[in-house]
Amino acid sequence: MRLFLQTKGCFGATVALGHFLRKLALVILKENDITGFRKPRRSLETFKKVGIPIIAVLLSLMAIVIVALLIKVVLDKYYFICGSPLTFLPREQVCDGRLDCASGEDEEHCVKDFPDKPGVAVRLSKDRSTLQVLDVATGTWASACFDNFTEALAKTACRQMGYDSQPTFRAVEIGPDWNLTVAQVTGNGQEFQVKNLTGPCHSLVSLSCLECGKSLKAPRIVGGVEASVDSWPWQVSIQYDKQHVCGGSILDPNWILTAAHCFRKYLDVSNWKVRVGSSKLDHVSSLSVAKIFVTKENALNSREKDIALVKLQVPLTFTGTVRPICLPFFDEELIPGTPLWVIGWGFTEQSGGKMSDVLLQASVQVIDSARCNAEDAYQGDVTAEMLCAGTLQGGVDSCQGDSGGPLMYHSNHWQIVGIVSWGYGCGSPTNPGVYTKVTAYLDWIYNVRKVSALVPWGALPPDISPKGMHPP
């Protein structure tokens, strides 16, 4: 695609230069029009002496420019240029996990592995979004008392989860059956200190770091039909060389949540783009990607840890068709039969065919993990970090091309509880879709966003490395 665009630019320059040469010839002829009687002969002689050499020089320059541009196109397509010393590196050696350039720039803008530890010392509960903090000294969790809780503390809590937006918080009553310790929370702007209460506490902190999970239009039609972006304003298309590869979900102005397996073949971040705000794949311009993080693969089960975060170069501006979806609460447990929604641009038939060019939506439900792991299904391959969803009669499911898209649950607001990951076929009653369980990776999501906000792109913490980096 880059070759087409640059060649098109060369053609445009050639046409423009041709117009210029014609105008130049007319000017030369006009300026040398001394007498009407001798005009043809004088004009022709002057054109031969002056115009032809000028045109020859300009044509030569044009040829040099075109050749230079074509050489650049070829070099960009097949080689990566190392800066110091100047070296032409074959493209297949870029993002291969080895530092081939002297300064390592061939591995700088690649998909990065990010560890899934340590844990984060704050979390939000599904009970009215109440804030819980970890007492590091004892290793126990406590609910934050509202007394003396400030906006600065709210910002600290949200920063721990990777948010940089303006939080809101309020007091909620402690229920009669509340069985978690309540503690006083203080902080230094970066971390919390948990202290024992010196008196009674009557209210807890209910915290919201970002307004999310709200759409302009509720979905009404069930079963693999066209969807409106007004219903799902967080859905994005993640594309490689302008071809749709995976879906994704907007978490905040900077970050898109998707599946790790989308990036296993193509590790060069510069070739990835994101399209937002449309239910059709070809109706909006694409956005550049700054960073892509994935979890380190589990050698025993390559389907595990199928989660990735994409950071945009320029933050999104939220509109009616571009909005974030909420992350789930840490204790959000979905029982079998819970209604869910899945959306995407994937294949509409199990045998393949072509990908849908409009966004499709389908209503599914949670399938019991024991049923998913039965002998006639996945035979134990579905782990505790995965979620099964579909319909008992089959026929409605996510499919190839839907990968990375959201599995959604609605409870006061829309939450992304799963990420389209894998499965056998599409729409089989015995083999429902398998999704990455988002609650299992909340700490990972929080850490990626938090660390990335503090560390420049080229400077990686010691335990973060380009994907597949070989030890020295």
XYZ file of C-alpha atoms in Angstrom:
472
model
C 0.000 0.000 0.000
C 2.907 2.332 0.738
C 4.314 1.597 -2.725
C 1.023 2.620 -4.336
C 0.857 5.903 -2.465
C 4.428 6.919 -3.210
C 4.156 5.888 -6.874
C 0.985 7.934 -7.082
C 2.963 10.877 -5.697
C 5.629 10.425 -8.382
C 2.957 10.383 -11.097
C 1.470 13.589 -9.725
C 4.855 15.268 -9.710
C 5.455 14.152 -13.312
C 2.130 15.597 -14.487
C 2.801 18.873 -12.683
C 6.250 19.112 -14.252
C 4.754 18.448 -17.688
C 2.345 21.378 -17.234
C 5.269 23.539 -16.154
C 7.310 22.640 -19.254
C 4.424 23.500 -21.576
C 3.982 26.867 -19.874
C 7.729 27.474 -20.074
C 7.728 26.855 -23.823
C 4.840 29.293 -24.314
C 6.602 31.952 -22.245
C 9.811 31.577 -24.278
C 7.916 31.867 -27.534
C 5.917 34.857 -26.323
C 8.892 36.801 -24.957
C 10.770 36.442 -28.255
C 7.861 37.625 -30.425
C 9.629 40.780 -31.791
C 7.975 41.202 -35.176
C 4.975 39.565 -36.682
C 6.868 38.858 -39.945
C 9.752 36.915 -38.435
C 7.850 35.382 -35.499
C 7.849 31.726 -36.582
C 11.560 31.594 -37.482
C 12.835 33.703 -34.563
C 10.660 31.859 -32.059
C 11.789 28.452 -33.273
C 15.471 29.402 -33.195
C 15.173 30.855 -29.702
C 13.311 27.803 -28.474
C 16.060 25.535 -29.867
C 18.815 27.568 -28.203
C 17.144 28.253 -24.852
C 14.055 26.148 -24.339
C 15.327 22.724 -25.351
C 18.380 22.780 -23.017
C 16.195 23.947 -20.128
C 13.651 21.241 -20.823
C 16.410 18.635 -21.070
C 17.815 19.679 -17.700
C 14.379 19.619 -16.068
C 13.567 16.216 -17.557
C 16.871 14.896 -16.258
C 16.112 16.260 -12.798
C 12.650 14.739 -12.946
C 14.109 11.365 -13.891
C 16.599 11.567 -11.023
C 13.810 12.404 -8.546
C 11.629 9.546 -9.794
C 14.489 7.056 -9.629
C 15.397 8.263 -6.124
C 11.798 7.875 -4.965
C 11.539 4.403 -6.465
C 14.796 3.410 -4.777
C 13.419 4.707 -1.466
C 10.205 2.726 -1.972
C 12.182 -0.448 -2.613
C 14.471 0.176 0.364
C 11.508 0.871 2.660
C 9.776 -2.279 1.478
C 12.678 -4.686 1.807
C 15.162 -3.041 4.175
C 15.379 -1.280 7.519
C 18.044 1.442 7.670
C 20.185 1.457 10.811
C 21.353 4.934 11.727
C 24.878 4.639 13.100
C 26.732 3.111 11.422
C 24.586 3.247 8.284
C 23.454 -0.311 7.579
C 20.753 -1.817 5.370
C 19.027 -4.543 7.346
C 16.635 -7.029 5.665
C 13.070 -6.448 6.862
C 12.733 -9.991 8.186
C 15.414 -9.172 10.766
C 13.338 -6.322 12.232
C 11.493 -7.257 15.444
C 13.025 -10.739 15.443
C 14.193 -10.435 19.038
C 17.853 -9.789 18.153
C 19.642 -6.435 18.259
C 21.030 -6.282 14.701
C 21.518 -2.501 14.560
C 24.384 -1.205 16.695
C 22.036 0.991 18.737
C 19.177 -1.532 18.706
C 16.659 0.605 16.829
C 15.522 -2.426 14.802
C 13.863 -3.738 17.999
C 12.709 -0.394 19.384
C 9.233 -0.064 17.829
C 8.077 -3.647 18.193
C 5.360 -5.454 20.087
C 6.576 -5.744 23.691
C 6.161 -8.461 26.304
C 4.936 -7.094 29.635
C 5.011 -9.232 32.814
C 1.766 -9.917 34.658
C 3.172 -9.110 38.111
C 3.276 -7.421 40.587
C -0.317 -6.915 41.691
C -1.928 -3.517 42.149
C -2.815 -2.381 45.670
C -6.243 -0.945 44.780
C -9.411 -2.436 43.292
C -13.093 -1.650 42.793
C -15.933 -3.898 43.965
C -19.223 -4.544 42.182
C -20.930 -3.454 45.424
C -21.527 0.165 44.353
C -17.994 0.525 42.959
C -16.531 0.732 46.458
C -12.789 1.229 46.754
C -10.679 -1.457 48.402
C -6.994 -1.034 49.265
C -4.302 -3.557 50.129
C -2.583 -3.337 53.486
C 0.902 -4.328 52.346
C 2.059 -4.983 55.906
C -0.575 -7.650 56.556
C -1.416 -8.701 52.990
C -5.139 -8.146 53.615
C -7.690 -6.028 51.776
C -9.731 -3.289 53.437
C -12.547 -1.002 52.318
C -11.649 2.679 52.277
C -13.504 4.819 54.810
C -15.023 7.978 53.370
C -13.994 10.115 56.360
C -11.197 12.500 55.338
C -11.033 10.954 51.853
C -9.964 13.664 49.379
C -9.828 14.309 45.647
C -6.055 13.861 45.803
C -6.533 10.362 47.230
C -9.093 9.592 44.518
C -6.570 10.620 41.845
C -3.898 8.465 43.486
C -6.211 5.443 43.421
C -7.098 5.994 39.770
C -3.459 6.502 38.771
C -2.668 3.145 40.382
C -5.146 1.640 37.903
C -3.684 3.549 34.959
C -6.261 6.332 34.636
C -5.261 9.970 34.193
C -8.788 11.392 33.963
C -10.721 13.390 36.551
C -12.250 10.929 39.060
C -15.538 11.273 40.907
C -16.328 9.788 44.308
C -19.143 9.753 46.837
C -20.089 8.284 50.199
C -22.136 5.082 50.404
C -23.451 3.502 53.564
C -21.910 0.433 55.116
C -24.399 -2.409 54.824
C -25.434 -4.512 57.844
C -23.776 -7.615 56.381
C -20.483 -5.941 55.541
C -17.711 -8.335 56.531
C -14.590 -6.657 55.143
C -12.283 -4.587 57.319
C -12.764 -0.839 56.997
C -9.620 1.281 57.184
C -8.480 4.880 57.028
C -6.550 5.663 53.863
C -3.796 8.260 53.508
C -1.297 8.794 50.720
C 1.758 10.626 49.453
C 0.533 11.216 45.900
C 1.981 7.952 44.594
C 1.037 5.236 47.081
C -1.508 4.548 49.811
C -0.946 3.973 53.483
C -3.616 1.952 55.263
C -4.251 2.825 58.910
C -6.514 1.366 61.549
C -9.576 3.441 62.366
C -9.440 5.519 65.534
C -13.219 5.809 65.642
C -16.405 4.596 63.929
C -16.811 4.832 60.142
C -20.317 5.121 58.720
C -19.586 5.483 55.001
C -17.394 3.891 52.348
C -15.806 5.424 49.248
C -17.572 4.774 45.944
C -15.078 5.688 43.198
C -15.370 6.198 39.442
C -12.180 6.917 37.500
C -13.789 7.452 34.085
C -17.307 7.747 32.723
C -17.703 4.642 30.597
C -20.028 1.954 29.309
C -22.740 4.294 28.054
C -24.063 4.237 24.492
C -26.589 6.397 22.665
C -28.666 3.458 21.474
C -29.612 0.186 23.158
C -29.228 -2.990 21.043
C -32.628 -4.478 20.212
C -32.119 -7.132 17.540
C -30.675 -10.515 18.455
C -28.638 -12.975 16.415
C -25.770 -12.069 14.096
C -27.290 -9.016 12.430
C -26.045 -5.564 11.501
C -25.138 -3.356 14.433
C -25.071 0.400 14.913
C -21.966 2.182 16.140
C -24.331 4.209 18.341
C -24.932 1.009 20.315
C -21.268 0.014 20.510
C -19.162 3.230 20.378
C -16.127 1.496 21.923
C -15.683 -1.033 19.102
C -12.619 -0.471 16.893
C -11.016 -2.180 13.913
C -7.317 -3.000 14.308
C -5.704 -3.123 10.873
C -2.397 -4.150 9.325
C -1.537 -2.531 5.980
C -5.146 -1.265 5.830
C -6.611 -4.763 6.164
C -8.860 -5.608 9.107
C -7.200 -8.174 11.367
C -8.917 -7.930 14.750
C -11.481 -6.049 16.752
C -10.733 -4.116 19.910
C -12.352 -2.015 22.629
C -11.685 1.553 23.751
C -10.782 1.666 27.458
C -9.830 5.338 27.689
C -8.565 8.066 25.310
C -5.186 6.341 24.929
C -5.735 2.605 25.164
C -7.403 -0.181 23.147
C -7.924 -3.657 24.643
C -7.649 -6.633 22.285
C -6.161 -10.139 21.904
C -2.442 -10.957 21.875
C -2.683 -13.526 19.084
C -3.560 -10.716 16.649
C 0.082 -9.573 16.718
C 2.058 -12.820 16.763
C 2.874 -12.701 13.031
C 3.355 -8.954 12.616
C 5.494 -7.366 15.315
C 6.412 -4.004 13.725
C 4.202 -1.447 15.485
C 4.528 1.152 12.699
C 2.435 -0.964 10.302
C -0.574 -1.202 12.622
C -3.498 1.260 12.538
C -6.786 1.635 14.415
C -10.146 2.779 13.045
C -12.811 4.119 15.391
C -16.309 5.596 15.249
C -17.869 3.604 12.414
C -19.728 0.332 11.939
C -18.223 0.037 8.437
C -14.584 -0.762 7.836
C -13.933 1.704 5.016
C -15.734 4.853 6.169
C -13.196 6.443 8.520
C -9.536 7.328 8.522
C -7.056 5.289 10.513
C -5.127 6.291 13.623
C -1.445 5.604 14.218
C -0.285 3.279 16.975
C 2.465 4.212 19.433
C 2.886 1.004 21.463
C 1.607 -2.556 21.657
C 1.982 -4.693 24.776
C 1.183 -8.390 25.146
C 1.585 -10.833 28.016
C 4.375 -13.357 27.998
C 3.043 -16.543 26.425
C 2.434 -19.583 28.564
C 4.687 -22.300 27.128
C 2.325 -25.029 28.350
C -0.816 -23.518 26.838
C -0.364 -21.036 23.981
C -4.040 -20.064 24.162
C -3.625 -18.618 27.649
C -2.736 -14.985 28.325
C -4.431 -13.949 25.072
C -4.665 -10.270 25.896
C -2.996 -7.130 24.510
C -3.083 -3.372 24.963
C -2.612 -0.926 22.082
C -1.639 2.667 22.834
C -2.571 5.327 20.287
C -0.140 8.045 19.227
C -2.787 10.740 19.693
C -5.493 10.480 22.402
C -9.079 10.065 21.236
C -11.690 12.784 21.549
C -14.885 11.194 22.800
C -18.097 11.731 20.805
C -21.440 9.985 20.466
C -19.792 7.272 18.354
C -16.418 7.146 20.134
C -16.692 6.217 23.814
C -14.979 3.864 26.278
C -16.349 0.643 27.700
C -15.889 -0.127 31.399
C -13.535 -2.719 32.775
C -15.286 -5.249 35.025
C -15.144 -5.110 38.808
C -12.623 -7.493 40.331
C -15.410 -9.580 41.919
C -17.726 -9.662 38.883
C -18.654 -13.343 38.615
C -21.015 -14.438 35.852
C -23.143 -17.538 36.388
C -24.088 -19.880 33.510
C -26.962 -18.478 31.490
C -25.999 -14.826 32.070
C -26.898 -12.885 28.888
C -23.955 -11.342 27.044
C -23.303 -9.632 23.720
C -20.537 -10.098 21.179
C -19.779 -7.911 18.149
C -17.345 -7.950 15.239
C -16.610 -7.917 11.508
C -15.691 -11.596 11.270
C -16.791 -14.303 8.866
C -20.512 -14.984 8.856
C -20.117 -18.666 7.929
C -18.039 -21.387 9.545
C -16.597 -22.396 6.167
C -15.112 -18.927 5.737
C -16.233 -16.942 2.725
C -15.567 -13.251 3.093
C -15.411 -11.020 6.102
C -18.383 -8.803 6.873
C -17.870 -5.180 5.847
C -20.401 -3.990 8.435
C -20.364 -4.530 12.180
C -22.468 -7.488 13.353
C -23.907 -8.165 16.803
C -25.192 -11.283 18.509
C -26.699 -12.179 21.866
C -25.063 -15.133 23.631
C -24.891 -16.456 27.181
C -22.328 -17.790 29.623
C -21.727 -21.522 29.183
C -20.652 -23.527 32.214
C -16.917 -24.276 32.145
C -17.572 -27.929 33.008
C -19.714 -28.228 29.871
C -16.984 -26.535 27.835
C -14.382 -28.986 29.109
C -16.492 -32.089 28.440
C -15.169 -34.950 26.296
C -17.294 -33.885 23.312
C -16.115 -30.276 23.638
C -12.717 -28.846 24.650
C -11.561 -31.721 26.866
C -10.011 -29.619 29.614
C -8.389 -26.925 27.437
C -10.552 -24.144 28.922
C -8.721 -22.785 31.977
C -9.778 -20.577 34.881
C -8.514 -17.540 32.932
C -10.980 -18.206 30.106
C -14.731 -17.867 29.650
C -17.104 -19.852 27.411
C -20.076 -18.168 25.755
C -22.555 -19.080 23.035
C -26.022 -20.575 22.777
C -27.076 -24.072 23.812
C -28.548 -24.745 20.385
C -25.518 -23.319 18.543
C -25.641 -21.179 15.411
C -24.705 -17.884 17.089
C -21.050 -17.297 17.871
C -17.990 -15.189 17.227
C -15.821 -16.309 14.306
C -12.551 -15.612 12.499
C -12.075 -11.857 12.160
C -13.942 -11.168 15.407
C -10.782 -11.911 17.418
C -9.876 -9.242 19.952
C -13.406 -7.870 20.085
C -15.433 -7.541 23.292
C -17.717 -9.962 25.070
C -19.999 -7.585 26.968
C -22.188 -7.662 30.048
C -24.676 -4.965 31.051
C -25.302 -4.055 34.684
C -26.010 -0.321 35.046
C -23.336 0.139 32.384
C -21.576 -1.961 29.743
C -18.510 -3.911 30.852
C -16.024 -5.896 28.797
C -15.896 -9.259 30.554
C -14.229 -11.238 27.763
C -12.039 -10.895 24.675
C -12.738 -13.033 21.586
C -9.905 -15.562 21.637
C -10.347 -19.060 20.147
C -12.658 -21.995 19.485
C -13.284 -24.993 17.228
C -15.379 -23.875 14.281
C -18.076 -21.230 14.631
C -21.539 -21.649 16.118
C -21.230 -25.282 17.202
C -23.479 -26.242 20.161
C -20.731 -28.465 21.623
C -17.881 -26.032 20.930
C -18.910 -22.504 21.963
C -16.591 -19.530 21.661
C -13.769 -19.218 24.178
C -12.879 -15.789 25.527
C -10.069 -14.346 27.627
C -11.543 -13.600 31.062
C -10.780 -9.922 31.671
C -11.098 -10.094 35.476
C -8.076 -12.428 35.483
C -5.926 -9.688 33.937
C -7.071 -6.503 35.662
C -3.740 -6.065 37.464
C -1.893 -6.553 34.164
C -4.040 -3.914 32.456
C -3.542 -1.487 35.340
C 0.235 -2.009 35.383
C 0.716 -1.610 31.629
C -1.138 1.698 31.567
C 0.533 2.984 34.726
C 4.103 2.061 33.754
C 3.697 3.189 30.143
C 2.599 6.635 31.309
C 5.831 6.986 33.295
C 8.409 5.422 30.962
C 9.425 6.770 27.500
C 8.978 4.427 24.545
C 12.651 3.609 24.112
C 13.422 3.200 27.824
C 12.080 -0.127 29.070
C 12.108 -1.358 32.655
C 14.382 -4.394 33.096
C 11.568 -6.954 32.990
C 9.881 -5.544 29.873
C 11.399 -6.683 26.592
C 10.664 -6.841 22.867
C 8.574 -9.942 22.194
C 10.802 -12.980 21.823
C 13.982 -11.101 22.780
C 16.887 -13.531 22.932
C 19.262 -13.301 25.870
C 22.749 -11.991 25.084
